[in-house]
Each structure stands twice: as C-alpha cells, then as structure tokens.
Coordinates of C-alpha atoms in Angstrom, one line a residue:
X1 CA -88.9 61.4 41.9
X2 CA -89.3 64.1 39.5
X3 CA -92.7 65.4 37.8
X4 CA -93.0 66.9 34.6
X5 CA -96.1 67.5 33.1
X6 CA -97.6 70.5 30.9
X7 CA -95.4 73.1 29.6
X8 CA -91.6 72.6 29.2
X9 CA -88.9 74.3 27.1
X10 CA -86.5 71.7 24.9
X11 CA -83.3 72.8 23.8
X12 CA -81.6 71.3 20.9
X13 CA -77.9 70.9 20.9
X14 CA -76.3 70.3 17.4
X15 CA -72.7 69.7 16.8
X16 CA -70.5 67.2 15.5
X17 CA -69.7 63.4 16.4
X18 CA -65.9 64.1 16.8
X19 CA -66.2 67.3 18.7
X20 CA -64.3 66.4 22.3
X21 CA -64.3 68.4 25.7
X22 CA -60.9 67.7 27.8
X23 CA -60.4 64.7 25.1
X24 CA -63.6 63.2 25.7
X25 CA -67.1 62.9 23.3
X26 CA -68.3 67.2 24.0
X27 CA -71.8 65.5 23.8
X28 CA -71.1 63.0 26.7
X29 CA -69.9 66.2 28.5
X30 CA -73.1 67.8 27.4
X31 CA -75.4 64.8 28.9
X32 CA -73.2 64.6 32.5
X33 CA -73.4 68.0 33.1
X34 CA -77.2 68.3 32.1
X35 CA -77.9 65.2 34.4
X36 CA -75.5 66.9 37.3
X37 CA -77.4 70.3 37.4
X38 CA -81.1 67.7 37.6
X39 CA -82.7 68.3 34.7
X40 CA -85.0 65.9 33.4
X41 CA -83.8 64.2 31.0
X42 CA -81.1 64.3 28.0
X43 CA -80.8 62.3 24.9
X44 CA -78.4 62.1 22.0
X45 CA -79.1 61.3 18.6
X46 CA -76.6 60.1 15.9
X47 CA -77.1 61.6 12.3
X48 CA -76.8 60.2 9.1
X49 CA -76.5 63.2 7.1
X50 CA -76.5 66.8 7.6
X51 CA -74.4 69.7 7.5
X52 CA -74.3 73.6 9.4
X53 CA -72.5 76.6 9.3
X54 CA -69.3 75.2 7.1
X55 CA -71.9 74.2 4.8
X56 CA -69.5 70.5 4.5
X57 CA -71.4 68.0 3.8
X58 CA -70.9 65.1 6.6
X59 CA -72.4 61.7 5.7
X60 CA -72.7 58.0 6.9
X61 CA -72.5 56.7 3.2
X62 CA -70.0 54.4 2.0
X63 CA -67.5 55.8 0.1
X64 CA -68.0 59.2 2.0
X65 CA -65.0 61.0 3.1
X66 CA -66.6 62.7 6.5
X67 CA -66.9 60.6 9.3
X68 CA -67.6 63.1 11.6
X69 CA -71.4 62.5 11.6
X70 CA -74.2 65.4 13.1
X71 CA -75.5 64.6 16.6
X72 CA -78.2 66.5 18.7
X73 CA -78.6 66.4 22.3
X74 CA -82.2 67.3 22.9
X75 CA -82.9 68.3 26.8
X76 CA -86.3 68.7 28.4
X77 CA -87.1 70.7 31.6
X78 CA -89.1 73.5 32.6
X79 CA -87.9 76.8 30.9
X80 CA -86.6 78.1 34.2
X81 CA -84.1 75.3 34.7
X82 CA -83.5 75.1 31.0
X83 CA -82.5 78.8 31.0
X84 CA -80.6 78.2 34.0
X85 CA -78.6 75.6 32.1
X86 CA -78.2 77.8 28.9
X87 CA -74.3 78.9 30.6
X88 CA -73.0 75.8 30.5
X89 CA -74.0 75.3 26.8
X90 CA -72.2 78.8 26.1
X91 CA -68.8 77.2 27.6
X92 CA -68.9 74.0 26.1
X93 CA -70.1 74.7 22.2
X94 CA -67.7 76.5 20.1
X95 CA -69.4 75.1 16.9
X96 CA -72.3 74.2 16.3
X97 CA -75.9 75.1 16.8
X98 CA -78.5 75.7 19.8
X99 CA -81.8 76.4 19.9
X100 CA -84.9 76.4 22.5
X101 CA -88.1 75.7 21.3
X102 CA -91.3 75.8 23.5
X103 CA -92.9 71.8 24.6
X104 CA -95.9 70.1 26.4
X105 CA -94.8 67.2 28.2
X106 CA -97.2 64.3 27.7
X107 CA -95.9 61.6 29.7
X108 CA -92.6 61.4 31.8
X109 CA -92.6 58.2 33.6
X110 CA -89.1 56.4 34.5
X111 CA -89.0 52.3 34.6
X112 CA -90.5 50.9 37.7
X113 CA -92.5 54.2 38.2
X114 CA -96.2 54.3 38.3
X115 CA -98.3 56.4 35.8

C-alpha cells in the first residue's frame, strides 16, 4: 500500500480527445503506462471548451464543427518519480501541452483503506 503525504509534484498532460497511440485513445496510453511505472495515481478529465497552440477553437456545443474535445491527464507522485516518468511523456505527446507544477498531498486513501 502506497503513502503519499506532504510534498508532491503534479504534472498536467493536455492534448486532444482524438489523439491515438498505436490506434488506441494516447491518454489511455498515458494512464497504463503511468499506473505500470507505480505512480500514485492518474486521472483524466474531458473538456468542454478550450483550445492550444493551433489556436482552433474545439467545443462540446451543438452545432460546433470540432469534436475533438481538450482532455488533461493530471498525475500525482513525488517529484522524483514524476521526473522519472517525464521520458515517457516526451515519446508519447507530439502535440499538446505539459507542465509540472509543485503540490501538497492532503489525503490519499484508496477504498477499503484506513485513514
């Protein structure tokens, strides 16, 4: 069982909905490996709206033309393991956006754990 607590480093992945790896979702790719090398934890989030570097516009409204929707993949660890993960990220996102941002972990307690 894993323990974090106190200071962690997040990284933020942001790319697009319809971006694959080997003709799968890249952000699934993103989450397996992240859970392979044991970090703590990965989550993605589903945009409705945003856009990035092609400055396109890419919305869930109706009538929109995009459909190719923003997602982040936010991962927690220690900045050690994060940094140690940052390679993989370099091989898997062509476009899109990363950053690393300094955390405290609160609370990090899985379902059937004790606090």
């Amino acid at each position: 069982m894993m323990r974090l607590t106190g200071t962690a480093m997040r990284v933020t992945v942001f790319i697009g909905e319809n971006d694959v790896w080997h003709h799968k979702p890249l952000y699934t790719e993103i989450v397996h490996r992240a859970h392979r090398a044991g970090l703590a934890g990965a989550s993605v989030f589903r945009g409705i709206e945003g856009f990035g570097a092609s400055s396109l516009i890419h919305t869930s409204r109706l009538l929109s033309m995009s459909e190719d929707l923003p997602v982040a993949i936010v991962i927690v660890d220690t900045e050690e393991r994060v940094r140690a993960f940052l390679p993989e990220l370099d091989e898997l996102v062509g476009e899109g956006l990363v950053i690393l941002d300094d955390c405290e972990v609160i609370r990090y307690v899985g379902r059937g754990q004790d606090a």
